[in-house]
PDB file of C-alpha atoms in Angstrom:
ATOM      1  CA  ALA A  16       0.991 -28.611  16.210  1.00 75.00           C
ATOM      2  CA  GLN A  17       2.235 -26.825  13.145  1.00 84.00           C
ATOM      3  CA  SER A  18       5.586 -25.084  13.182  1.00 92.00           C
ATOM      4  CA  VAL A  19       7.831 -23.078  10.891  1.00 95.00           C
ATOM      5  CA  THR A  20      11.606 -23.032  10.986  1.00 96.00           C
ATOM      6  CA  GLN A  21      13.776 -20.432   9.344  1.00 97.00           C
ATOM      7  CA  PRO A  22      17.267 -21.809   9.964  1.00 97.00           C
ATOM      8  CA  ASP A  23      19.135 -18.616   9.078  1.00 95.00           C
ATOM      9  CA  ILE A  24      18.728 -15.792  11.561  1.00 94.00           C
ATOM     10  CA  HIS A  25      20.844 -13.386   9.579  1.00 97.00           C
ATOM     11  CA  ILE A  26      22.106 -13.446   5.977  1.00 97.00           C
ATOM     12  CA  THR A  27      24.414 -10.986   4.260  1.00 97.00           C
ATOM     13  CA  VAL A  28      24.724 -10.851   0.485  1.00 97.00           C
ATOM     14  CA  SER A  29      26.349  -8.440  -1.938  1.00 97.00           C
ATOM     15  CA  GLU A  30      24.178  -6.305  -4.133  1.00 97.00           C
ATOM     16  CA  GLY A  31      23.576  -8.105  -7.414  1.00 97.00           C
ATOM     17  CA  ALA A  32      24.196 -11.534  -5.932  1.00 98.00           C
ATOM     18  CA  SER A  33      21.559 -14.235  -5.793  1.00 97.00           C
ATOM     19  CA  LEU A  34      19.593 -14.952  -2.638  1.00 97.00           C
ATOM     20  CA  GLU A  35      17.929 -17.975  -1.116  1.00 98.00           C
ATOM     21  CA  LEU A  36      16.127 -17.875   2.217  1.00 98.00           C
ATOM     22  CA  ARG A  37      15.199 -21.216   3.717  1.00 98.00           C
ATOM     23  CA  CYS A  38      11.911 -22.211   5.266  1.00 98.00           C
ATOM     24  CA  ASN A  39      10.849 -25.601   6.604  1.00 97.00           C
ATOM     25  CA  TYR A  40       7.469 -26.347   8.060  1.00 95.00           C
ATOM     26  CA  SER A  41       5.670 -29.032   9.974  1.00 92.00           C
ATOM     27  CA  TYR A  42       1.988 -29.564   9.224  1.00 87.00           C
ATOM     28  CA  GLY A  43      -0.309 -32.546   8.879  1.00 79.00           C
ATOM     29  CA  ALA A  44      -1.408 -31.735   5.352  1.00 80.00           C
ATOM     30  CA  THR A  45      -0.441 -29.375   2.550  1.00 79.00           C
ATOM     31  CA  PRO A  46      -0.672 -25.966   4.156  1.00 84.00           C
ATOM     32  CA  TYR A  47      -1.169 -22.496   2.839  1.00 90.00           C
ATOM     33  CA  LEU A  48       2.339 -21.025   2.561  1.00 93.00           C
ATOM     34  CA  PHE A  49       3.383 -17.384   2.629  1.00 94.00           C
ATOM     35  CA  TRP A  50       6.447 -15.197   2.535  1.00 97.00           C
ATOM     36  CA  TYR A  51       6.253 -11.704   4.015  1.00 96.00           C
ATOM     37  CA  VAL A  52       8.749  -8.858   4.193  1.00 96.00           C
ATOM     38  CA  GLN A  53       8.951  -6.356   7.028  1.00 93.00           C
ATOM     39  CA  SER A  54      11.001  -3.162   7.040  1.00 90.00           C
ATOM     40  CA  PRO A  55      11.964  -1.667  10.427  1.00 86.00           C
ATOM     41  CA  GLY A  56       8.976  -0.197  12.226  1.00 82.00           C
ATOM     42  CA  GLN A  57       6.615  -1.222   9.470  1.00 85.00           C
ATOM     43  CA  GLY A  58       3.913  -3.793   8.899  1.00 87.00           C
ATOM     44  CA  LEU A  59       4.139  -6.962   6.853  1.00 91.00           C
ATOM     45  CA  GLN A  60       3.913  -6.982   3.096  1.00 93.00           C
ATOM     46  CA  LEU A  61       2.959 -10.188   1.320  1.00 94.00           C
ATOM     47  CA  LEU A  62       5.627 -11.215  -1.213  1.00 96.00           C
ATOM     48  CA  LEU A  63       3.979 -14.384  -2.474  1.00 96.00           C
ATOM     49  CA  LYS A  64       1.733 -17.258  -1.507  1.00 94.00           C
ATOM     50  CA  TYR A  65       1.145 -20.911  -2.316  1.00 93.00           C
ATOM     51  CA  PHE A  66      -2.320 -22.408  -2.032  1.00 88.00           C
ATOM     52  CA  SER A  67      -2.277 -25.155  -4.651  1.00 86.00           C
ATOM     53  CA  GLY A  68      -1.218 -25.893  -8.212  1.00 88.00           C
ATOM     54  CA  ASP A  69       2.157 -24.999  -9.677  1.00 90.00           C
ATOM     55  CA  THR A  70       4.799 -25.482  -7.010  1.00 92.00           C
ATOM     56  CA  LEU A  71       6.958 -22.617  -8.323  1.00 96.00           C
ATOM     57  CA  VAL A  72       5.329 -19.376  -7.290  1.00 96.00           C
ATOM     58  CA  GLN A  73       6.167 -15.925  -8.592  1.00 97.00           C
ATOM     59  CA  GLY A  74       5.770 -12.920  -6.353  1.00 97.00           C
ATOM     60  CA  ILE A  75       6.337  -9.205  -6.261  1.00 96.00           C
ATOM     61  CA  LYS A  76       9.724  -7.454  -6.440  1.00 94.00           C
ATOM     62  CA  GLY A  77      11.248 -10.294  -8.469  1.00 96.00           C
ATOM     63  CA  PHE A  78      10.929 -12.939  -5.757  1.00 98.00           C
ATOM     64  CA  GLU A  79       9.925 -16.547  -6.307  1.00 98.00           C
ATOM     65  CA  ALA A  80       9.496 -19.551  -4.044  1.00 98.00           C
ATOM     66  CA  GLU A  81       9.277 -23.267  -4.612  1.00 96.00           C
ATOM     67  CA  PHE A  82       7.110 -25.622  -2.605  1.00 95.00           C
ATOM     68  CA  LYS A  83       8.749 -29.017  -2.138  1.00 95.00           C
ATOM     69  CA  ARG A  84       6.366 -31.393  -0.422  1.00 92.00           C
ATOM     70  CA  SER A  85       8.975 -34.148   0.045  1.00 92.00           C
ATOM     71  CA  GLN A  86      11.241 -31.766   1.937  1.00 94.00           C
ATOM     72  CA  SER A  87       8.483 -29.770   3.673  1.00 94.00           C
ATOM     73  CA  SER A  88      10.186 -26.663   2.395  1.00 96.00           C
ATOM     74  CA  PHE A  89       9.188 -23.373   0.816  1.00 97.00           C
ATOM     75  CA  ASN A  90      12.426 -21.524   0.073  1.00 98.00           C
ATOM     76  CA  LEU A  91      12.434 -17.962  -1.191  1.00 98.00           C
ATOM     77  CA  ARG A  92      14.755 -16.941  -4.001  1.00 98.00           C
ATOM     78  CA  LYS A  93      15.778 -13.869  -5.928  1.00 98.00           C
ATOM     79  CA  PRO A  94      18.340 -13.941  -8.770  1.00 97.00           C
ATOM     80  CA  SER A  95      19.795 -10.481  -8.139  1.00 97.00           C
ATOM     81  CA  VAL A  96      19.426  -8.633  -4.856  1.00 97.00           C
ATOM     82  CA  HIS A  97      18.986  -4.872  -4.659  1.00 96.00           C
ATOM     83  CA  TRP A  98      19.992  -2.696  -1.696  1.00 95.00           C
ATOM     84  CA  SER A  99      16.311  -1.955  -1.092  1.00 95.00           C
ATOM     85  CA  ASP A 100      15.708  -5.642  -0.350  1.00 96.00           C
ATOM     86  CA  ALA A 101      17.405  -5.283   3.035  1.00 97.00           C
ATOM     87  CA  ALA A 102      14.678  -6.135   5.545  1.00 96.00           C
ATOM     88  CA  GLU A 103      13.357  -8.974   7.654  1.00 95.00           C
ATOM     89  CA  TYR A 104      11.664 -11.862   5.916  1.00 97.00           C
ATOM     90  CA  PHE A 105       9.076 -14.143   7.456  1.00 96.00           C
ATOM     91  CA  CYS A 106       7.810 -17.488   6.253  1.00 96.00           C
ATOM     92  CA  ALA A 107       4.323 -18.466   7.451  1.00 94.00           C
ATOM     93  CA  VAL A 108       1.972 -21.434   7.328  1.00 92.00           C
ATOM     94  CA  GLY A 109      -1.803 -20.999   7.222  1.00 88.00           C
ATOM     95  CA  GLU A 110      -4.325 -23.602   8.290  1.00 80.00           C
ATOM     96  CA  THR A 111      -5.971 -25.623   5.539  1.00 73.00           C
ATOM     97  CA  TYR A 112      -7.861 -28.179   7.595  1.00 66.00           C
ATOM     98  CA  ASN A 113     -10.503 -25.562   8.335  1.00 66.00           C
ATOM     99  CA  THR A 114      -9.596 -23.352   5.353  1.00 66.00           C
ATOM    100  CA  ASN A 115      -8.322 -20.647   7.679  1.00 71.00           C
ATOM    101  CA  ALA A 116      -5.626 -18.994   5.638  1.00 71.00           C
ATOM    102  CA  GLY A 117      -5.529 -15.931   7.855  1.00 79.00           C
ATOM    103  CA  LYS A 118      -4.562 -17.817  10.987  1.00 86.00           C
ATOM    104  CA  SER A 119      -0.876 -18.382  10.404  1.00 90.00           C
ATOM    105  CA  THR A 120       2.124 -19.703  12.244  1.00 92.00           C
ATOM    106  CA  PHE A 121       5.191 -17.608  11.572  1.00 94.00           C
ATOM    107  CA  GLY A 122       8.856 -18.415  11.620  1.00 95.00           C
ATOM    108  CA  ASP A 123      11.173 -16.239  13.678  1.00 93.00           C
ATOM    109  CA  GLY A 124      12.391 -14.429  10.598  1.00 94.00           C
ATOM    110  CA  THR A 125      15.597 -13.955   8.626  1.00 96.00           C
ATOM    111  CA  THR A 126      17.266 -10.558   8.588  1.00 96.00           C
ATOM    112  CA  LEU A 127      18.789  -9.739   5.217  1.00 97.00           C
ATOM    113  CA  THR A 128      21.678  -7.307   4.966  1.00 97.00           C
ATOM    114  CA  VAL A 129      22.814  -6.172   1.513  1.00 97.00           C
ATOM    115  CA  LYS A 130      26.427  -5.086   1.053  1.00 96.00           C
ATOM    116  CA  PRO A 131      27.172  -2.470  -1.599  1.00 91.00           C
TER     117      PRO A 131
ATOM    118  CA  ASN H  15      -9.360   1.098  -1.216  1.00 54.00           C
ATOM    119  CA  ALA H  16      -7.545   1.947   1.973  1.00 71.00           C
ATOM    120  CA  GLY H  17      -5.535  -0.771   3.634  1.00 91.00           C
ATOM    121  CA  VAL H  18      -5.946  -2.123   7.136  1.00 95.00           C
ATOM    122  CA  MET H  19      -5.822   0.847   9.482  1.00 96.00           C
ATOM    123  CA  GLN H  20      -4.501   0.545  12.991  1.00 97.00           C
ATOM    124  CA  ASN H  21      -4.378   3.252  15.599  1.00 96.00           C
ATOM    125  CA  PRO H  22      -2.622   4.493  17.435  1.00 97.00           C
ATOM    126  CA  ARG H  23       0.684   3.641  15.787  1.00 96.00           C
ATOM    127  CA  HIS H  24       2.501   4.114  19.069  1.00 97.00           C
ATOM    128  CA  LEU H  25       1.058   3.836  22.567  1.00 98.00           C
ATOM    129  CA  VAL H  26       2.779   4.357  25.892  1.00 98.00           C
ATOM    130  CA  ARG H  27       1.117   3.157  29.058  1.00 98.00           C
ATOM    131  CA  ARG H  28       2.222   2.980  32.668  1.00 98.00           C
ATOM    132  CA  ARG H  29       2.054  -0.337  34.461  1.00 98.00           C
ATOM    133  CA  GLY H  30      -1.482  -1.025  35.628  1.00 98.00           C
ATOM    134  CA  GLN H  31      -3.197   1.128  33.013  1.00 98.00           C
ATOM    135  CA  GLU H  32      -5.414  -0.113  30.201  1.00 98.00           C
ATOM    136  CA  ALA H  33      -4.430  -0.232  26.540  1.00 98.00           C
ATOM    137  CA  ARG H  34      -7.006  -0.145  23.728  1.00 98.00           C
ATOM    138  CA  LEU H  35      -5.806  -0.908  20.229  1.00 98.00           C
ATOM    139  CA  ARG H  36      -8.056  -0.321  17.246  1.00 98.00           C
ATOM    140  CA  CYS H  37      -8.181  -1.993  13.874  1.00 97.00           C
ATOM    141  CA  SER H  38     -10.327  -1.011  10.913  1.00 97.00           C
ATOM    142  CA  PRO H  39     -10.253  -3.801   8.325  1.00 96.00           C
ATOM    143  CA  MET H  40     -10.152  -3.225   4.615  1.00 95.00           C
ATOM    144  CA  LYS H  41     -13.481  -2.424   3.015  1.00 92.00           C
ATOM    145  CA  GLY H  42     -15.455  -5.594   2.421  1.00 90.00           C
ATOM    146  CA  HIS H  43     -13.394  -7.654   4.856  1.00 93.00           C
ATOM    147  CA  SER H  44     -15.316  -9.310   7.651  1.00 92.00           C
ATOM    148  CA  HIS H  45     -12.521 -11.496   9.059  1.00 93.00           C
ATOM    149  CA  VAL H  46     -10.030  -9.966  11.479  1.00 95.00           C
ATOM    150  CA  TYR H  47      -6.924 -11.489  13.034  1.00 95.00           C
ATOM    151  CA  TRP H  48      -4.728 -10.088  15.812  1.00 97.00           C
ATOM    152  CA  TYR H  49      -1.061 -10.987  16.187  1.00 97.00           C
ATOM    153  CA  ARG H  50       1.618 -10.002  18.664  1.00 97.00           C
ATOM    154  CA  GLN H  51       5.295  -9.577  17.833  1.00 93.00           C
ATOM    155  CA  LEU H  52       7.745  -9.503  20.696  1.00 90.00           C
ATOM    156  CA  PRO H  53      11.186  -7.967  20.081  1.00 83.00           C
ATOM    157  CA  GLU H  54      13.409 -10.126  17.887  1.00 78.00           C
ATOM    158  CA  GLU H  55      10.639 -12.671  17.345  1.00 82.00           C
ATOM    159  CA  GLY H  56       8.103 -13.607  14.711  1.00 84.00           C
ATOM    160  CA  LEU H  57       4.401 -12.929  14.917  1.00 92.00           C
ATOM    161  CA  LYS H  58       2.250 -15.021  17.222  1.00 95.00           C
ATOM    162  CA  PHE H  59      -1.455 -15.507  16.533  1.00 95.00           C
ATOM    163  CA  MET H  60      -3.747 -14.217  19.236  1.00 97.00           C
ATOM    164  CA  VAL H  61      -7.370 -14.176  18.103  1.00 96.00           C
ATOM    165  CA  TYR H  62      -9.609 -14.498  15.041  1.00 94.00           C
ATOM    166  CA  LEU H  63     -12.911 -12.653  14.874  1.00 94.00           C
ATOM    167  CA  GLN H  64     -15.764 -12.177  12.493  1.00 93.00           C
ATOM    168  CA  LYS H  65     -18.400  -9.529  12.948  1.00 88.00           C
ATOM    169  CA  GLU H  66     -19.745  -9.826  16.505  1.00 88.00           C
ATOM    170  CA  ASN H  67     -18.162 -13.259  16.987  1.00 92.00           C
ATOM    171  CA  ILE H  68     -14.919 -14.605  18.366  1.00 94.00           C
ATOM    172  CA  ILE H  69     -14.055 -17.606  16.194  1.00 92.00           C
ATOM    173  CA  ASP H  70     -10.693 -18.670  17.612  1.00 92.00           C
ATOM    174  CA  GLU H  71      -8.998 -17.216  20.682  1.00 94.00           C
ATOM    175  CA  SER H  72      -6.516 -20.006  21.196  1.00 92.00           C
ATOM    176  CA  GLY H  73      -3.574 -17.589  21.251  1.00 94.00           C
ATOM    177  CA  MET H  74      -4.981 -15.096  23.721  1.00 96.00           C
ATOM    178  CA  PRO H  75      -3.511 -14.940  27.219  1.00 94.00           C
ATOM    179  CA  LYS H  76      -6.087 -16.197  29.711  1.00 91.00           C
ATOM    180  CA  GLU H  77      -6.191 -13.005  31.740  1.00 95.00           C
ATOM    181  CA  ARG H  78      -6.268  -9.265  31.058  1.00 97.00           C
ATOM    182  CA  PHE H  79      -6.648  -9.591  27.271  1.00 98.00           C
ATOM    183  CA  SER H  80      -9.918  -9.338  25.360  1.00 97.00           C
ATOM    184  CA  ALA H  81     -10.985  -8.621  21.804  1.00 97.00           C
ATOM    185  CA  GLU H  82     -14.155  -7.606  20.071  1.00 96.00           C
ATOM    186  CA  PHE H  83     -15.361  -6.843  16.558  1.00 96.00           C
ATOM    187  CA  PRO H  84     -18.728  -5.128  16.847  1.00 93.00           C
ATOM    188  CA  LYS H  85     -21.316  -4.877  14.124  1.00 90.00           C
ATOM    189  CA  GLU H  86     -20.350  -1.258  13.611  1.00 90.00           C
ATOM    190  CA  GLY H  87     -16.895   0.182  14.093  1.00 92.00           C
ATOM    191  CA  PRO H  88     -13.381  -1.156  14.383  1.00 96.00           C
ATOM    192  CA  SER H  89     -12.105  -4.253  16.075  1.00 97.00           C
ATOM    193  CA  ILE H  90     -10.658  -3.538  19.511  1.00 98.00           C
ATOM    194  CA  LEU H  91      -7.908  -5.393  21.341  1.00 98.00           C
ATOM    195  CA  ARG H  92      -8.032  -4.470  25.014  1.00 98.00           C
ATOM    196  CA  ILE H  93      -5.296  -5.117  27.532  1.00 98.00           C
ATOM    197  CA  GLN H  94      -6.145  -4.414  31.147  1.00 98.00           C
ATOM    198  CA  GLN H  95      -3.593  -3.688  33.879  1.00 98.00           C
ATOM    199  CA  VAL H  96      -0.664  -3.730  31.495  1.00 98.00           C
ATOM    200  CA  VAL H  97       2.701  -5.084  32.584  1.00 97.00           C
ATOM    201  CA  ARG H  98       6.170  -4.577  31.109  1.00 95.00           C
ATOM    202  CA  GLY H  99       5.952  -7.929  29.347  1.00 94.00           C
ATOM    203  CA  ASP H 100       3.042  -6.643  27.257  1.00 96.00           C
ATOM    204  CA  SER H 101       5.406  -4.294  25.434  1.00 96.00           C
ATOM    205  CA  ALA H 102       5.320  -5.468  21.836  1.00 96.00           C
ATOM    206  CA  ALA H 103       4.039  -4.672  18.370  1.00 95.00           C
ATOM    207  CA  TYR H 104       0.433  -5.701  17.849  1.00 97.00           C
ATOM    208  CA  PHE H 105      -0.664  -6.342  14.298  1.00 96.00           C
ATOM    209  CA  CYS H 106      -4.111  -6.667  12.870  1.00 96.00           C
ATOM    210  CA  ALA H 107      -4.880  -8.408   9.599  1.00 95.00           C
ATOM    211  CA  SER H 108      -8.110  -8.730   7.650  1.00 94.00           C
ATOM    212  CA  SER H 109      -9.468 -10.894   4.855  1.00 92.00           C
ATOM    213  CA  PRO H 110     -12.705 -11.081   2.879  1.00 90.00           C
ATOM    214  CA  GLN H 111     -13.047 -14.827   3.380  1.00 84.00           C
ATOM    215  CA  SER H 112     -11.423 -17.452   5.556  1.00 80.00           C
ATOM    216  CA  ASN H 113      -9.718 -19.189   2.631  1.00 80.00           C
ATOM    217  CA  THR H 114      -7.854 -16.157   1.316  1.00 83.00           C
ATOM    218  CA  GLU H 115      -4.750 -14.472   2.577  1.00 86.00           C
ATOM    219  CA  ALA H 116      -4.984 -11.757   5.167  1.00 90.00           C
ATOM    220  CA  PHE H 117      -3.616  -8.248   4.714  1.00 92.00           C
ATOM    221  CA  PHE H 118      -1.708  -6.661   7.554  1.00 93.00           C
ATOM    222  CA  GLY H 119      -1.872  -3.219   9.062  1.00 94.00           C
ATOM    223  CA  GLN H 120       1.143  -1.168  10.111  1.00 93.00           C
ATOM    224  CA  GLY H 121       0.830  -2.271  13.706  1.00 95.00           C
ATOM    225  CA  THR H 122       0.564  -0.585  17.081  1.00 97.00           C
ATOM    226  CA  ARG H 123       3.742  -0.479  19.121  1.00 96.00           C
ATOM    227  CA  LEU H 124       2.884  -0.645  22.785  1.00 97.00           C
ATOM    228  CA  THR H 125       5.443   0.407  25.354  1.00 97.00           C
ATOM    229  CA  VAL H 126       4.728  -0.155  29.028  1.00 97.00           C
ATOM    230  CA  VAL H 127       6.790   2.011  31.364  1.00 97.00           C
TER     231      VAL H 127
END
């Protein structure tokens, strides 16, 4: 069965510092890969996605992620964090074997706190 | 183009009552997914529907839970005889095709008292 691991439950960074959120997955093939952000009491907003092609993916709000097949990882990065980035971040894997991108397995999330 | 609309946003039910959660997908989207998020956890897939058909219900609890997506109207997630453990946020997502990403609604937060 597929699984997603986000090793860091909580990360604190200073405003303006760089950020990397880790995501490792287990899947029998190359999956669809997603990063979502969730603010308290809100729904999920898609930051970026990987389906195929270039392994470095650019997203909204200045985020990027790199798919590394050899490490089964899809880490999220941002060069300079803003206070408004404080939220919970979820990595997710969608099914490719039946091209079902909408059926995803989510990690447990990483809560980002931004210090002024 | 309005996003995925879920209502109500908040729902309080007493133990033993029924909860009905509605989801109107984005215009042109015929694929609907329901997820449940327990406190301090990630989202867990429940069910995948297309118009009038349940495609994958592998994440649905065996009892008390049902889902439908009729030809006309919103998708409905129904929970009968709710228990405290059903308290969670329930999210709906929709997509135009199965091989594209799904867009999420704001969720319905169910509290069972």
